[in-house]
Short mmCIF file of C-alpha atoms and ligand atoms in Angstrom, two decimals:
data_model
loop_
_atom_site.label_atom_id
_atom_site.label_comp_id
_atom_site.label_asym_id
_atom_site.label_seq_id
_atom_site.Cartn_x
_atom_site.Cartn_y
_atom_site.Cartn_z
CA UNK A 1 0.00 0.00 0.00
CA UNK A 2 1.52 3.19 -0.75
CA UNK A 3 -0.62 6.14 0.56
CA UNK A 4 -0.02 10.16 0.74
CA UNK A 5 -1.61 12.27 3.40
CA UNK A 6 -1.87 15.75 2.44
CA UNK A 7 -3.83 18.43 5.22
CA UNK A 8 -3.47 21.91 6.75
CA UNK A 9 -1.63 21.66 10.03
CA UNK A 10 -2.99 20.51 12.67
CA UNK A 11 -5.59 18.72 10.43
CA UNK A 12 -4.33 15.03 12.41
CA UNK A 13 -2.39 13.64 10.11
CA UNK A 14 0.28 12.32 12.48
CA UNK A 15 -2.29 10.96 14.82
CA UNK A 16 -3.79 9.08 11.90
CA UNK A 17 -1.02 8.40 9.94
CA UNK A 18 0.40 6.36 13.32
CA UNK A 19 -2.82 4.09 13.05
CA UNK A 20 -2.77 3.59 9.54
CA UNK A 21 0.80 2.47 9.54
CA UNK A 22 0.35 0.12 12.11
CA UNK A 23 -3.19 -1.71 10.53
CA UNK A 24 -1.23 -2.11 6.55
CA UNK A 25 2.42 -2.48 8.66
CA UNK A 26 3.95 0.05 5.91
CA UNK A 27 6.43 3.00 7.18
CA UNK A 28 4.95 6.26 8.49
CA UNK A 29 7.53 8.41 6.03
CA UNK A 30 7.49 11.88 7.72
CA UNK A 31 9.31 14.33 6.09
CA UNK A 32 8.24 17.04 9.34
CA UNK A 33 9.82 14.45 11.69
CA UNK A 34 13.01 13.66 9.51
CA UNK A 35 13.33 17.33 9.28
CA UNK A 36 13.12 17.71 13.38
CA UNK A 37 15.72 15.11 13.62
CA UNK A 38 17.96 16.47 11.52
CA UNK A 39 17.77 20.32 13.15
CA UNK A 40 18.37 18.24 16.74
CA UNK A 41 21.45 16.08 15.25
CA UNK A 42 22.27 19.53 14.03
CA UNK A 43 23.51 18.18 10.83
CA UNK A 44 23.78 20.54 7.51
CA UNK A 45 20.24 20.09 6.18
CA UNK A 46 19.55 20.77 9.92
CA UNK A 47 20.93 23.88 9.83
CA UNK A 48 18.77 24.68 6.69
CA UNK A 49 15.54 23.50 7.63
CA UNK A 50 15.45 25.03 10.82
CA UNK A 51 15.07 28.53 9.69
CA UNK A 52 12.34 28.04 7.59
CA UNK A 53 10.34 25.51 9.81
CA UNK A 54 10.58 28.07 12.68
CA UNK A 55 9.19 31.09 10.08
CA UNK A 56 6.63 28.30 9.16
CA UNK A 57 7.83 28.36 5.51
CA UNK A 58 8.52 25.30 3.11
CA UNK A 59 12.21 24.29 2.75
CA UNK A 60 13.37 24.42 -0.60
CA UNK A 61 12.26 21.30 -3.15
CA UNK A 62 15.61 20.49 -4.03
CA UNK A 63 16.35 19.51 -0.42
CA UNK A 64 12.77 17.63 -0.15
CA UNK A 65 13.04 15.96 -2.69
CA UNK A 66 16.23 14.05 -2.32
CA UNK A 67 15.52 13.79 1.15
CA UNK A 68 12.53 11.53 0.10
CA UNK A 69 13.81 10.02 -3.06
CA UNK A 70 16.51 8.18 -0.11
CA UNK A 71 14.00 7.29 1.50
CA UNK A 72 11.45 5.57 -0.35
CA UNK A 73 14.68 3.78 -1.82
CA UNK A 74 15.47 2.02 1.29
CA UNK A 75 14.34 -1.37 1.69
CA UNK A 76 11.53 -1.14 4.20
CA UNK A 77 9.80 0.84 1.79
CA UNK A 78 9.60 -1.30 -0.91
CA UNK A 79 6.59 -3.15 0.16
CA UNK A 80 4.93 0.46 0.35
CA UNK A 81 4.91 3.69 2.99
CA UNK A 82 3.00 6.33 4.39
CA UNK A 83 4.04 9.72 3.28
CA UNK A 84 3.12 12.18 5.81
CA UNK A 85 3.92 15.38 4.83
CA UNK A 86 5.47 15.33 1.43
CA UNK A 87 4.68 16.21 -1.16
CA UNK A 88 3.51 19.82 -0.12
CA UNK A 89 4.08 21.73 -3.85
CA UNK A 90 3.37 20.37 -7.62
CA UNK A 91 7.27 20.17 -7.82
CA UNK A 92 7.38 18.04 -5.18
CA UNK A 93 4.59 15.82 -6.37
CA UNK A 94 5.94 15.68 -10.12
CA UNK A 95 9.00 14.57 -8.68
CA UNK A 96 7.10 11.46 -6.77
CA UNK A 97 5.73 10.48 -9.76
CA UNK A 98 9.04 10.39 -11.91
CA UNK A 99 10.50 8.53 -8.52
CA UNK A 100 7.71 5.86 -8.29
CA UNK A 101 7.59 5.31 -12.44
CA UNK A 102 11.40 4.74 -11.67
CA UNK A 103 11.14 1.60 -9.57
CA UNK A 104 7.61 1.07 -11.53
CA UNK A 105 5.40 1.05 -8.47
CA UNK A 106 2.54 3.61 -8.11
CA UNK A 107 0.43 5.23 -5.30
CA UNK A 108 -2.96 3.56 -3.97
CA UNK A 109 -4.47 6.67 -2.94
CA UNK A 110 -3.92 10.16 -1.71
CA UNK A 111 -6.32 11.14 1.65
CA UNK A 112 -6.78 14.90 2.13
CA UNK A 113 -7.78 15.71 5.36
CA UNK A 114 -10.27 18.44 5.55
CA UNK A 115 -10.34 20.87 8.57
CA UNK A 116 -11.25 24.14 8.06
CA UNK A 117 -9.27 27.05 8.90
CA UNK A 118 -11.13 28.14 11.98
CA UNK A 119 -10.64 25.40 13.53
CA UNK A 120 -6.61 25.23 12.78
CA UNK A 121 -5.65 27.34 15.13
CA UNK A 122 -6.87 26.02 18.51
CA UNK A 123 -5.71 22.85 17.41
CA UNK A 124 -1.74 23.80 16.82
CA UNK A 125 -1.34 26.05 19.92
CA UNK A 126 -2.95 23.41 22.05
CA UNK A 127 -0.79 20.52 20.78
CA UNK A 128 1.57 18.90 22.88
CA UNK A 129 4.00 15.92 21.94
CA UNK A 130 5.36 12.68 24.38
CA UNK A 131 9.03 12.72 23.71
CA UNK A 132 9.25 9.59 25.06
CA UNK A 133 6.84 8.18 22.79
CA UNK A 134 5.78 10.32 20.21
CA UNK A 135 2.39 10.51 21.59
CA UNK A 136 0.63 13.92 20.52
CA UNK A 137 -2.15 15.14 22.91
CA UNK A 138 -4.10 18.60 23.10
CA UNK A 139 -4.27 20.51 26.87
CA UNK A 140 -7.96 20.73 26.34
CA UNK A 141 -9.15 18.25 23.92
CA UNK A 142 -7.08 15.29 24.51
CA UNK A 143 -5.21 16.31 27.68
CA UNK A 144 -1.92 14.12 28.18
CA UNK A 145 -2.05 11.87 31.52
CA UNK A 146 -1.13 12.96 34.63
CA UNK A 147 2.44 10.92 34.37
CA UNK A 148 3.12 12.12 31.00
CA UNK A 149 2.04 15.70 31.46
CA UNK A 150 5.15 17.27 33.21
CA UNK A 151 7.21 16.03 30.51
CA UNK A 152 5.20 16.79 27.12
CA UNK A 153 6.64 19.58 24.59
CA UNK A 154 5.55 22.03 22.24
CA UNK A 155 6.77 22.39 18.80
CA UNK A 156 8.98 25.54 18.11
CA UNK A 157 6.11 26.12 15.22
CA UNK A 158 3.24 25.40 16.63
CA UNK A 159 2.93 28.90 17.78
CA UNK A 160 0.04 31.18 16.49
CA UNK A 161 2.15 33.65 14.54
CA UNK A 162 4.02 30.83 12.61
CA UNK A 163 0.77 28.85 12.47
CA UNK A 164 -1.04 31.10 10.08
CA UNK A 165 2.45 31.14 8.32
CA UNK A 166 1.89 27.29 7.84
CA UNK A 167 -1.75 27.24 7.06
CA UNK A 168 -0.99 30.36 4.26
CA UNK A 169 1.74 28.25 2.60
CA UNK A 170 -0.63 25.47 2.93
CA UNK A 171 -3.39 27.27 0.78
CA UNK A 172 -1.19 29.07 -1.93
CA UNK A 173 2.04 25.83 -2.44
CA UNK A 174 -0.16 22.59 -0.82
CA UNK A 175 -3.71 23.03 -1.86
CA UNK A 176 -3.10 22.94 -5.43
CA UNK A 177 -2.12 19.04 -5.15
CA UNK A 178 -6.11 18.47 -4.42
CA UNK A 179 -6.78 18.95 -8.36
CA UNK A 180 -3.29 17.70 -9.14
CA UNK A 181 -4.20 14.34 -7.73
CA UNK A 182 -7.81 14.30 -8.66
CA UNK A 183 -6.88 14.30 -11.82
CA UNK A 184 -4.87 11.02 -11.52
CA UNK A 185 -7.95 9.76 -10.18
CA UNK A 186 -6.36 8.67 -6.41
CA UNK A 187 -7.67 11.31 -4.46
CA UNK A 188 -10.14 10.64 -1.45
CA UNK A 189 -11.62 13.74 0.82
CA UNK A 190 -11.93 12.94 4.45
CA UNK A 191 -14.25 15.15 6.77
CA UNK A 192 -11.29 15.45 9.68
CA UNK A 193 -13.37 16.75 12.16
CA UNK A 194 -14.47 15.09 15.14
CA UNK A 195 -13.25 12.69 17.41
CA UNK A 196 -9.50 10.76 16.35
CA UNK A 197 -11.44 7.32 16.65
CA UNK A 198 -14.51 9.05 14.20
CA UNK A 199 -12.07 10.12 11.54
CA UNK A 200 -10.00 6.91 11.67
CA UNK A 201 -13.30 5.20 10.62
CA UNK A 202 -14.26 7.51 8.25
CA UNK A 203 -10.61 6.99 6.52
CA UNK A 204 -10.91 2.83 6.71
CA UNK A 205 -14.18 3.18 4.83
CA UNK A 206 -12.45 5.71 1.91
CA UNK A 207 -9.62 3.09 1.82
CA UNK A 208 -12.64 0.34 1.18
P1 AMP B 301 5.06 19.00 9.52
O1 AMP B 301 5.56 18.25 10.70
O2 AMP B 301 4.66 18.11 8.38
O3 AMP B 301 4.00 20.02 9.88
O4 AMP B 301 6.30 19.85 8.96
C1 AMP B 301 6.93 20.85 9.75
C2 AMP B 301 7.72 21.81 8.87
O5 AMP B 301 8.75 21.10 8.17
C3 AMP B 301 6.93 22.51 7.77
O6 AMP B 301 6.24 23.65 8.25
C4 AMP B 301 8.05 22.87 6.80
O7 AMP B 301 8.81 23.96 7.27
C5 AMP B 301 8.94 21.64 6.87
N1 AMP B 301 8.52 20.61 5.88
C6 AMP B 301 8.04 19.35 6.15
N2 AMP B 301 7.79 18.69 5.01
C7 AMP B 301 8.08 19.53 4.00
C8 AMP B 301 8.01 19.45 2.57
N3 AMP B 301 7.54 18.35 1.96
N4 AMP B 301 8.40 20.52 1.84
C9 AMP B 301 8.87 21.63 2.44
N5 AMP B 301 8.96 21.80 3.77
C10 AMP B 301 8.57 20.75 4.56
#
């Protein structure tokens, strides 16, 4: 199974993505975690991606791209992945395609993850993350447990002012991979609203 999410921030597509992973036992490929690794390792593309993360801007394609052309190439992979994050502009996604036609596999389906932008912001500022166990919880709608709450963290961009950064990028560079995708006929529109259990359903039933 090889499956894109694509979503505004904060839309849940780590918290899903970490389900769907583990029911089709496929890597959860994302390119926001790889990219939060690399700026803690403090590694070169570290050093790069750090700026523009923080500004909630894109990093450059180049850099994406070969980032996830490695990736895909490594041998878990090859019996399919999860991107999570990637691709997030029409460069990005051309480049997929060329990558995938290259070891002649192609995509099962891309989910977008509809949330709309009212919503978007309670959600990031809220959002807290286990860095123990990657757990992500929300301080008011899925508050983390009392043992895990004096150690959760916040993400250095999911503040408000680099939020609507994020969710502007997301309309003008991301949102114009909906039609790109329809087109290719593997897009499916989730409602990502609700509870994490009600969407997880919803997304089992667009996967058929
Ligand atoms: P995420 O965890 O997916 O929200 O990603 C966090 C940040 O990493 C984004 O706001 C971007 O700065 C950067 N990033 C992640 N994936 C990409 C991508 N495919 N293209 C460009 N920048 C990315």
């Amino acid at each position: 199974m090889r499956l894109i999410f694509i979503g505004p921030p904060g839309a849940g597509k780590g918290t899903q993505a970490a389900r769907i992973v583990e029911r089709f036992e496929i890597p959860h490929i994302s390119t926001g975690d790889m990219l939060r690794a690399a700026v803690k390792a403090g590694t070169p593309l570290g050093k790069l991606a750090d700026i523009a993360m923080k500004a909630g801007q894109l990093v450059t394609d180049d850099l994406m791209i070969g980032l996830v052309q490695e990736r895909i190439g490594q041998d878990d992979a090859k019996k399919g992945f999860l991107l999570d994050g990637f691709p997030r502009t029409v460069p990005q996604a051309d480049a997929l395609q060329t990558a995938l036609a290259s070891h002649n596999v192609a995509l099962d389906a891309v989910l977008v993850l509809e949330v709309q932008d009212d919503l978007i912001v309670d959600r990031i500022t809220g959002r807290r993350t286990d860095p123990e166990t990657g757990a992500i919880y929300h301080m008011t709608f899925n508050p983390p447990p009392a043992d895990v709450a004096g150690r959760v963290t916040q993400r250095k961009d999911d503040t408000e002012e680099a939020c609507r950064a994020r969710l502007e990028s997301y309309h003008r560079q991301t949102s114009p991979l909906v039609p790109f995708y329809e087109g290719l006929g593997l897009l499916k529109r989730v409602d990502g609203v609700g509870k994490p259990d009600d969407v997880t359903a919803r997304i089992q039933t667009a996967l058929g």
